[in-house]
Short mmCIF file of C-alpha atoms and ligand atoms in Angstrom, two decimals:
data_model
loop_
_atom_site.label_atom_id
_atom_site.label_comp_id
_atom_site.label_asym_id
_atom_site.label_seq_id
_atom_site.Cartn_x
_atom_site.Cartn_y
_atom_site.Cartn_z
CA UNK A 1 23.28 5.28 4.48
CA UNK A 2 22.15 5.86 8.06
CA UNK A 3 20.70 9.18 9.17
CA UNK A 4 22.26 10.62 12.32
CA UNK A 5 19.59 11.90 14.74
CA UNK A 6 21.75 14.99 15.35
CA UNK A 7 21.25 15.93 11.70
CA UNK A 8 17.51 15.74 12.22
CA UNK A 9 17.55 18.03 15.24
CA UNK A 10 19.82 20.47 13.38
CA UNK A 11 17.24 20.49 10.61
CA UNK A 12 14.35 20.99 13.05
CA UNK A 13 15.86 23.76 15.17
CA UNK A 14 15.46 26.65 12.72
CA UNK A 15 11.97 25.47 11.71
CA UNK A 16 10.52 24.92 15.13
CA UNK A 17 9.21 28.42 15.90
CA UNK A 18 7.18 28.68 12.73
CA UNK A 19 5.87 25.18 13.32
CA UNK A 20 4.76 26.04 16.84
CA UNK A 21 2.87 29.07 15.58
CA UNK A 22 1.03 27.01 13.01
CA UNK A 23 0.35 24.20 15.45
CA UNK A 24 -1.11 26.54 18.09
CA UNK A 25 -4.10 27.30 15.85
CA UNK A 26 -4.94 23.57 15.92
CA UNK A 27 -4.46 23.06 19.67
CA UNK A 28 -8.10 22.00 19.98
CA UNK A 29 -7.37 18.98 17.83
CA UNK A 30 -4.15 17.91 19.43
CA UNK A 31 -5.70 14.70 20.76
CA UNK A 32 -5.32 13.20 17.31
CA UNK A 33 -1.55 13.67 17.23
CA UNK A 34 -1.00 10.34 19.02
CA UNK A 35 -3.11 8.53 16.45
CA UNK A 36 -1.14 10.14 13.66
CA UNK A 37 2.12 9.17 15.30
CA UNK A 38 1.02 5.55 15.59
CA UNK A 39 -0.14 5.28 11.99
CA UNK A 40 2.45 3.47 9.84
CA UNK A 41 2.40 2.79 6.12
CA UNK A 42 4.48 -0.01 4.60
CA UNK A 43 6.80 0.68 1.67
CA UNK A 44 6.91 -1.77 -1.25
CA UNK A 45 10.36 -3.05 -2.12
CA UNK A 46 9.56 -2.68 -5.83
CA UNK A 47 8.93 1.06 -5.66
CA UNK A 48 12.36 2.18 -4.53
CA UNK A 49 13.75 2.38 -8.02
CA UNK A 50 12.48 4.23 -11.06
CA UNK A 51 9.49 2.63 -12.69
CA UNK A 52 8.52 2.91 -16.28
CA UNK A 53 5.85 2.34 -18.86
CA UNK A 54 5.87 -0.18 -21.66
CA UNK A 55 7.35 2.55 -23.82
CA UNK A 56 10.42 3.25 -21.78
CA UNK A 57 12.16 3.63 -18.49
CA UNK A 58 14.48 6.42 -17.43
CA UNK A 59 16.38 5.25 -14.38
CA UNK A 60 17.83 7.74 -11.97
CA UNK A 61 21.10 7.28 -10.12
CA UNK A 62 21.81 5.70 -6.77
CA UNK A 63 18.94 3.23 -6.94
CA UNK A 64 19.18 0.28 -4.56
CA UNK A 65 21.03 -2.59 -6.22
CA UNK A 66 19.84 -5.35 -3.94
CA UNK A 67 17.50 -6.14 -1.08
CA UNK A 68 19.96 -4.88 1.52
CA UNK A 69 20.03 -1.46 -0.11
CA UNK A 70 16.25 -1.42 -0.43
CA UNK A 71 16.02 -1.99 3.30
CA UNK A 72 18.48 0.87 3.81
CA UNK A 73 16.28 3.14 1.72
CA UNK A 74 13.18 2.33 3.73
CA UNK A 75 15.21 2.86 6.90
CA UNK A 76 16.13 6.27 5.54
CA UNK A 77 12.52 7.17 4.78
CA UNK A 78 11.50 6.06 8.23
CA UNK A 79 14.25 8.09 9.88
CA UNK A 80 12.88 11.17 8.09
CA UNK A 81 9.17 10.69 8.80
CA UNK A 82 8.86 7.89 11.41
CA UNK A 83 5.79 6.74 9.52
CA UNK A 84 7.01 3.74 7.54
CA UNK A 85 8.43 1.12 9.84
CA UNK A 86 7.98 -1.82 7.49
CA UNK A 87 8.81 -3.07 4.02
CA UNK A 88 6.76 -5.33 1.79
CA UNK A 89 8.64 -7.79 -0.42
CA UNK A 90 7.77 -9.10 -3.86
CA UNK A 91 9.05 -12.60 -4.64
CA UNK A 92 11.07 -13.42 -6.75
CA UNK A 93 12.12 -9.78 -7.28
CA UNK A 94 13.48 -9.69 -3.74
CA UNK A 95 14.41 -13.13 -2.53
CA UNK A 96 16.03 -13.03 0.91
CA UNK A 97 19.00 -15.38 0.38
CA UNK A 98 19.83 -15.37 4.07
CA UNK A 99 16.54 -14.54 5.82
CA UNK A 100 18.05 -14.38 9.30
CA UNK A 101 20.62 -11.78 8.21
CA UNK A 102 18.00 -9.81 6.29
CA UNK A 103 15.72 -9.79 9.29
CA UNK A 104 18.54 -8.52 11.49
CA UNK A 105 19.47 -5.85 9.00
CA UNK A 106 15.87 -4.63 8.89
CA UNK A 107 15.68 -4.64 12.69
CA UNK A 108 18.84 -2.53 12.85
CA UNK A 109 16.85 0.16 10.99
CA UNK A 110 13.81 -0.39 13.21
CA UNK A 111 11.94 -2.12 10.39
CA UNK A 112 9.82 -5.24 10.16
CA UNK A 113 8.33 -7.11 7.20
CA UNK A 114 4.84 -6.33 6.05
CA UNK A 115 2.81 -8.45 3.59
CA UNK A 116 4.68 -10.78 1.26
CA UNK A 117 3.69 -10.58 -2.41
CA UNK A 118 3.72 -13.47 -4.85
CA UNK A 119 4.26 -13.14 -8.57
CA UNK A 120 2.60 -15.48 -11.03
CA UNK A 121 2.12 -12.76 -13.63
CA UNK A 122 5.60 -13.12 -15.15
CA UNK A 123 7.57 -16.16 -16.24
CA UNK A 124 10.91 -16.56 -14.52
CA UNK A 125 14.06 -17.99 -16.09
CA UNK A 126 14.15 -21.75 -15.69
CA UNK A 127 10.46 -21.99 -14.81
CA UNK A 128 8.86 -25.19 -16.09
CA UNK A 129 5.41 -23.95 -17.12
CA UNK A 130 4.35 -20.61 -18.59
CA UNK A 131 1.72 -18.28 -17.12
CA UNK A 132 0.82 -16.92 -20.54
CA UNK A 133 -2.74 -18.21 -20.17
CA UNK A 134 -3.05 -17.62 -16.47
CA UNK A 135 -1.71 -19.17 -13.33
CA UNK A 136 -4.27 -20.29 -10.75
CA UNK A 137 -7.07 -20.33 -13.31
CA UNK A 138 -5.07 -22.28 -15.88
CA UNK A 139 -6.74 -25.16 -17.70
CA UNK A 140 -3.58 -27.20 -17.08
CA UNK A 141 -3.32 -28.59 -13.57
CA UNK A 142 0.50 -28.62 -13.71
CA UNK A 143 0.53 -24.85 -14.21
CA UNK A 144 -1.87 -24.35 -11.34
CA UNK A 145 0.29 -26.56 -9.16
CA UNK A 146 3.36 -24.49 -10.00
CA UNK A 147 1.52 -21.29 -9.03
CA UNK A 148 0.32 -22.87 -5.78
CA UNK A 149 3.82 -23.99 -4.90
CA UNK A 150 5.22 -20.53 -5.61
CA UNK A 151 2.73 -18.99 -3.18
CA UNK A 152 3.61 -21.57 -0.54
CA UNK A 153 7.31 -20.73 -1.03
CA UNK A 154 6.47 -17.06 -0.55
CA UNK A 155 4.70 -17.83 2.72
CA UNK A 156 7.73 -19.79 3.87
CA UNK A 157 10.07 -16.89 3.15
CA UNK A 158 7.67 -14.65 5.02
CA UNK A 159 7.60 -16.91 8.05
CA UNK A 160 11.38 -16.67 8.31
CA UNK A 161 11.23 -12.89 8.05
CA UNK A 162 8.46 -12.47 10.61
CA UNK A 163 5.83 -11.31 8.13
CA UNK A 164 2.20 -12.07 8.93
CA UNK A 165 0.40 -11.85 5.60
CA UNK A 166 0.51 -12.67 1.92
CA UNK A 167 -1.03 -10.58 -0.84
CA UNK A 168 -2.10 -12.54 -3.89
CA UNK A 169 -2.64 -10.46 -6.97
CA UNK A 170 -3.40 -12.50 -10.06
CA UNK A 171 -3.21 -11.22 -13.59
CA UNK A 172 -5.40 -14.15 -14.64
CA UNK A 173 -8.27 -13.51 -17.00
CA UNK A 174 -8.87 -13.40 -20.72
CA UNK A 175 -8.23 -10.90 -23.45
CA UNK A 176 -10.82 -12.07 -25.96
CA UNK A 177 -14.44 -13.14 -25.63
CA UNK A 178 -14.83 -16.88 -25.75
CA UNK A 179 -11.30 -17.56 -24.58
CA UNK A 180 -12.30 -18.62 -21.10
CA UNK A 181 -15.07 -20.38 -19.31
CA UNK A 182 -15.68 -17.88 -16.48
CA UNK A 183 -16.96 -20.47 -14.02
CA UNK A 184 -14.13 -22.91 -14.63
CA UNK A 185 -11.62 -20.10 -14.25
CA UNK A 186 -13.22 -19.06 -10.97
CA UNK A 187 -13.36 -22.59 -9.65
CA UNK A 188 -9.80 -23.42 -10.61
CA UNK A 189 -8.65 -20.21 -8.95
CA UNK A 190 -10.64 -20.93 -5.81
CA UNK A 191 -9.28 -24.45 -5.61
CA UNK A 192 -5.72 -23.17 -6.05
CA UNK A 193 -6.19 -20.44 -3.45
CA UNK A 194 -7.55 -23.10 -1.08
CA UNK A 195 -4.33 -25.06 -1.39
CA UNK A 196 -2.35 -21.93 -0.52
CA UNK A 197 -4.74 -21.05 2.29
CA UNK A 198 -4.13 -24.47 3.87
CA UNK A 199 -0.49 -23.50 4.26
CA UNK A 200 -1.18 -20.23 6.09
CA UNK A 201 0.20 -20.15 9.62
CA UNK A 202 -2.67 -19.56 12.08
CA UNK A 203 -1.70 -15.95 12.80
CA UNK A 204 -1.43 -15.05 9.11
CA UNK A 205 -3.85 -13.28 6.79
CA UNK A 206 -4.32 -13.79 3.08
CA UNK A 207 -5.21 -10.71 1.02
CA UNK A 208 -6.94 -11.30 -2.30
CA UNK A 209 -6.32 -8.22 -4.43
CA UNK A 210 -8.67 -7.44 -7.29
CA UNK A 211 -8.11 -5.46 -10.46
CA UNK A 212 -10.59 -4.63 -13.18
CA UNK A 213 -8.29 -4.74 -16.22
CA UNK A 214 -4.69 -5.21 -17.35
CA UNK A 215 -2.84 -7.25 -18.38
CA UNK A 216 -6.00 -9.01 -19.47
CA UNK A 217 -8.50 -6.72 -21.15
CA UNK A 218 -11.70 -8.68 -21.61
CA UNK A 219 -12.12 -10.37 -18.23
CA UNK A 220 -10.18 -10.60 -15.02
CA UNK A 221 -10.68 -13.62 -12.80
CA UNK A 222 -10.32 -11.51 -9.66
CA UNK A 223 -11.76 -8.44 -11.31
CA UNK A 224 -13.64 -6.52 -8.67
CA UNK A 225 -14.50 -6.36 -5.00
CA UNK A 226 -17.43 -8.72 -5.49
CA UNK A 227 -15.15 -11.45 -6.77
CA UNK A 228 -12.53 -10.78 -4.08
CA UNK A 229 -15.25 -10.98 -1.48
CA UNK A 230 -16.53 -14.27 -2.89
CA UNK A 231 -13.07 -15.83 -2.75
CA UNK A 232 -12.44 -14.46 0.74
CA UNK A 233 -15.78 -15.73 2.03
CA UNK A 234 -15.29 -19.16 0.55
CA UNK A 235 -11.69 -19.43 1.74
CA UNK A 236 -12.33 -18.72 5.40
CA UNK A 237 -11.70 -16.32 8.28
CA UNK A 238 -8.05 -15.65 7.43
CA UNK A 239 -8.84 -14.40 3.92
CA UNK A 240 -9.73 -10.81 3.07
CA UNK A 241 -10.17 -8.51 0.11
CA UNK A 242 -7.44 -6.00 -0.62
CA UNK A 243 -8.26 -2.64 -2.19
CA UNK A 244 -5.71 -1.08 -4.53
CA UNK A 245 -6.96 2.41 -5.36
CA UNK A 246 -5.92 2.15 -9.00
CA UNK A 247 -7.74 -1.09 -9.72
CA UNK A 248 -11.27 0.13 -10.33
CA UNK A 249 -13.24 1.12 -13.37
CA UNK A 250 -13.44 4.89 -13.85
CA UNK A 251 -15.43 6.81 -11.24
CA UNK A 252 -16.04 3.79 -9.02
CA UNK A 253 -17.25 4.76 -5.58
CA UNK A 254 -14.33 3.27 -3.67
CA UNK A 255 -15.45 4.70 -0.34
CA UNK A 256 -18.70 2.75 -0.58
CA UNK A 257 -16.80 -0.44 -1.42
CA UNK A 258 -14.60 0.10 1.62
CA UNK A 259 -17.59 0.69 3.83
CA UNK A 260 -19.34 -2.53 2.77
CA UNK A 261 -16.22 -4.68 2.94
CA UNK A 262 -15.63 -3.44 6.48
CA UNK A 263 -19.24 -4.17 7.36
CA UNK A 264 -18.73 -7.75 6.17
CA UNK A 265 -15.45 -7.98 8.16
CA UNK A 266 -13.68 -8.77 4.91
CA UNK A 267 -11.53 -5.73 4.31
CA UNK A 268 -7.90 -6.75 4.79
CA UNK A 269 -5.76 -3.96 3.54
CA UNK A 270 -4.93 -1.20 1.14
CA UNK A 271 -2.57 -0.38 -1.66
CA UNK A 272 -2.43 3.40 -1.85
CA UNK A 273 -1.66 5.29 -5.03
CA UNK A 274 -3.48 7.74 -7.25
CA UNK A 275 -4.61 7.71 -10.84
CA UNK A 276 -6.29 9.69 -13.55
CA UNK A 277 -7.10 6.93 -16.01
CA UNK A 278 -6.24 3.42 -14.86
CA UNK A 279 -3.65 1.68 -12.76
CA UNK A 280 -1.44 4.76 -13.09
CA UNK A 281 0.34 4.16 -9.77
CA UNK A 282 0.90 7.88 -9.22
CA UNK A 283 1.80 9.62 -5.97
CA UNK A 284 -0.96 9.24 -3.41
CA UNK A 285 -3.18 12.32 -3.25
CA UNK A 286 -1.71 13.88 -6.38
CA UNK A 287 -4.92 13.66 -8.44
CA UNK A 288 -7.89 13.03 -6.14
CA UNK A 289 -7.17 14.08 -2.57
CA UNK A 290 -10.89 14.51 -1.80
CA UNK A 291 -11.60 10.91 -2.73
CA UNK A 292 -8.76 9.81 -0.47
CA UNK A 293 -10.30 11.79 2.37
CA UNK A 294 -13.73 10.24 1.72
CA UNK A 295 -12.17 6.78 1.81
CA UNK A 296 -10.52 7.53 5.15
CA UNK A 297 -13.79 8.90 6.40
CA UNK A 298 -15.42 5.51 5.75
CA UNK A 299 -12.43 3.64 7.09
CA UNK A 300 -12.57 5.44 10.41
CA UNK A 301 -16.34 5.16 10.63
CA UNK A 302 -16.28 1.43 9.89
CA UNK A 303 -13.25 0.63 12.02
CA UNK A 304 -14.54 2.58 15.02
CA UNK A 305 -17.90 0.87 14.77
CA UNK A 306 -16.12 -2.46 15.14
CA UNK A 307 -13.61 -1.27 17.73
CA UNK A 308 -10.66 -1.84 15.43
CA UNK A 309 -7.21 -0.43 15.97
CA UNK A 310 -6.59 2.08 13.19
CA UNK A 311 -2.89 1.47 12.92
CA UNK A 312 -2.69 -2.32 13.20
CA UNK A 313 -5.94 -4.00 12.23
CA UNK A 314 -5.69 -3.39 8.49
CA UNK A 315 -2.68 -3.64 6.19
CA UNK A 316 -1.61 -0.17 4.98
CA UNK A 317 0.71 -0.08 2.05
CA UNK A 318 1.78 2.09 -0.83
CA UNK A 319 1.81 0.51 -4.28
CA UNK A 320 3.18 3.06 -6.68
CA UNK A 321 5.59 3.45 -9.52
CA UNK A 322 7.78 6.51 -9.89
CA UNK A 323 8.56 7.27 -13.47
CA UNK A 324 9.75 10.85 -13.39
CA UNK A 325 10.23 11.77 -9.73
CA UNK A 326 12.94 10.69 -7.34
CA UNK A 327 11.39 7.53 -5.84
CA UNK A 328 12.29 8.49 -2.27
CA UNK A 329 10.86 12.00 -2.56
CA UNK A 330 7.76 10.54 -4.20
CA UNK A 331 7.30 8.07 -1.34
CA UNK A 332 7.69 10.87 1.22
CA UNK A 333 4.94 12.78 -0.57
CA UNK A 334 2.70 9.71 -0.63
CA UNK A 335 3.07 8.99 3.05
CA UNK A 336 2.38 12.63 3.87
CA UNK A 337 -0.77 12.61 1.69
CA UNK A 338 -2.06 9.50 3.47
CA UNK A 339 -1.49 11.02 6.88
CA UNK A 340 -3.15 14.27 5.85
CA UNK A 341 -6.25 12.43 4.64
CA UNK A 342 -6.30 10.36 7.82
CA UNK A 343 -6.01 13.48 9.98
CA UNK A 344 -8.76 15.28 8.08
CA UNK A 345 -11.04 12.28 8.44
CA UNK A 346 -10.33 12.17 12.17
CA UNK A 347 -11.64 15.74 12.35
CA UNK A 348 -15.06 14.84 11.01
CA UNK A 349 -17.69 15.45 13.67
CA UNK A 350 -19.46 12.09 13.49
CA UNK A 351 -22.19 12.94 15.98
CA UNK A 352 -23.14 16.06 14.08
CA UNK A 353 -23.02 14.16 10.82
CA UNK A 354 -25.30 11.53 12.23
CA UNK A 355 -27.83 14.14 13.32
CA UNK A 356 -27.68 15.93 9.97
CA UNK A 357 -28.25 12.64 8.15
CA UNK A 358 -31.26 11.80 10.27
CA UNK A 359 -32.70 15.20 9.41
CA UNK A 360 -31.90 14.69 5.74
CA UNK A 361 -29.98 17.94 5.91
CA UNK A 362 -27.88 17.36 2.84
CA UNK A 363 -26.28 20.80 2.91
CA UNK A 364 -25.14 20.32 6.50
CA UNK A 365 -23.73 16.89 5.72
CA UNK A 366 -21.58 18.36 3.00
CA UNK A 367 -20.51 21.25 5.21
CA UNK A 368 -19.37 18.85 7.92
CA UNK A 369 -17.28 16.78 5.56
CA UNK A 370 -15.80 19.72 3.73
CA UNK A 371 -15.02 21.66 6.90
CA UNK A 372 -12.81 18.75 7.87
CA UNK A 373 -11.36 18.35 4.38
CA UNK A 374 -10.55 22.04 4.10
CA UNK A 375 -8.74 22.22 7.41
CA UNK A 376 -5.00 22.55 6.96
CA UNK A 377 -3.92 19.63 9.13
CA UNK A 378 -0.29 19.68 8.07
CA UNK A 379 0.86 21.12 11.44
CA UNK A 380 -0.78 18.16 13.19
CA UNK A 381 1.03 15.70 10.95
CA UNK A 382 4.30 17.60 11.44
CA UNK A 383 3.81 17.64 15.21
CA UNK A 384 3.35 13.85 15.19
CA UNK A 385 6.65 13.56 13.34
CA UNK A 386 8.41 15.93 15.68
CA UNK A 387 7.32 13.97 18.74
CA UNK A 388 8.77 10.81 17.25
CA UNK A 389 12.12 12.44 16.53
CA UNK A 390 11.55 12.75 12.78
CA UNK A 391 12.13 15.71 10.50
CA UNK A 392 9.68 18.60 10.41
CA UNK A 393 10.13 18.84 6.67
CA UNK A 394 11.39 15.50 5.30
CA UNK A 395 11.72 16.60 1.69
CA UNK A 396 13.66 19.71 2.67
CA UNK A 397 15.94 17.53 4.76
CA UNK A 398 16.40 15.11 1.84
CA UNK A 399 17.35 17.98 -0.45
CA UNK A 400 19.44 20.03 1.98
CA UNK A 401 21.45 16.96 2.93
CA UNK A 402 21.84 16.00 -0.73
CA UNK A 403 20.80 12.47 0.09
CA UNK A 404 20.41 11.41 -3.52
CA UNK A 405 23.88 12.66 -4.40
CA UNK A 406 25.28 10.68 -1.49
CA UNK A 407 23.46 7.56 -2.64
CA UNK A 408 24.84 8.06 -6.15
CA UNK A 409 28.29 8.40 -4.60
CA UNK A 410 27.82 5.10 -2.75
CA UNK A 411 26.03 3.10 -5.41
CA UNK A 412 26.89 4.71 -8.72
CA UNK A 413 24.83 6.61 -11.25
CA UNK A 414 23.84 3.64 -13.38
CA UNK A 415 22.09 1.31 -11.00
CA UNK A 416 18.90 -0.59 -11.66
CA UNK A 417 16.50 -1.75 -9.00
CA UNK A 418 14.33 -4.83 -9.53
CA UNK A 419 10.61 -4.20 -9.60
CA UNK A 420 8.15 -2.60 -11.93
C1 RM4 B 1 -0.32 -5.02 -9.81
C2 RM4 B 1 -0.90 -5.01 -8.41
C3 RM4 B 1 -0.05 -5.70 -7.40
C4 RM4 B 1 1.41 -5.44 -7.57
C5 RM4 B 1 1.82 -5.59 -9.02
C6 RM4 B 1 3.28 -5.28 -9.19
O1 RM4 B 1 -0.99 -4.12 -10.63
O2 RM4 B 1 -1.13 -3.69 -8.00
O3 RM4 B 1 -0.40 -5.32 -6.09
O4 RM4 B 1 2.05 -6.42 -6.82
O5 RM4 B 1 1.06 -4.73 -9.81
MN1 MN B 2 -1.46 -3.40 -5.82
MN1 MN B 3 -1.67 -2.18 -9.58
#
């Protein structure tokens, strides 16, 4: 389904006056609209269908049945918000059978391919060795070799699609004390990652994503930012840590982690989501919007200090699972939440904050941060959309145009998307 730009202007026309009134109160901050317009967040191919828990899954209708339809869905999202001009693929859930065609299809929607993701956390039909006891850490060299080769295959697919990075998330670890020699597991994993790293094209990045728990519950071999950083440092300049917001132990200070990884030039990218308890993969900003703002505050501080380009120098991606909401509406909410947090963080008066810190004026420091956080920046985000020809209110558009019903009409009510 392609969205006609005339439909978007018809949607915007009756809303524009109210928008202009709201925007006028933020005129003083209009310089950040360009930054907001440039900021793009990649959509994961595995989050376009309904997710589930280990207890059950309740699929909705009209879910994309194949990679082509997933690309269409991301094209649709991007037409509505002009903020997601790329898709991130998980292999083998989304193998591009004809990469050239797939690349052209994506380009016809104005999309490119973000990070490629490998999967050595599930066994695939016909696979020779099992990952039951880990992949890159495995005590058996043949298993490690299989995992290495899979990652190399993923890079090769990515090269054909024009991607420039691979994200390696390993479920490796142990579930019971004594099961694993921690050092051997680390060293096997490092050696395996090195083999993959050797196959990186020179303009590629490798993201090493950590996670504190699940599916292993006693130890994880890439369990926290310290371990990710160790791997990334040992691998070389093309390797970086990747922060998934749901992968920390409760109450971790993620903004501090981000700040230090940036300082070490080892922050590669982000998987945005939100959570209450663990890797809940909920809509970004639905539970802890203040934390998200604090993270963006550190991101901007650290990136500006190093002269980095906000929109292109780190990998920005959503990694979520939509169990009870329409996946497309959920993704629109997530992208909006990210842009709101980014806009609020751009409002922080860094000079004033610096002065207040030097004076140990704790109250003032908090005031500065919270003044920014409590500013309603939604008109700025909407203005950025408007300038790019997107919808002022993407969810309203989605509902008014009955997009889901149309997708059900095209694809049927009993479709199942690959993914989580
Ligand atoms: C993991 C992790 C990875 C994602 C898989 C599906 O928990 O977040 O990034 O690829 O889930
Ligand atoms: Mn992730
Ligand atoms: Mn996760």
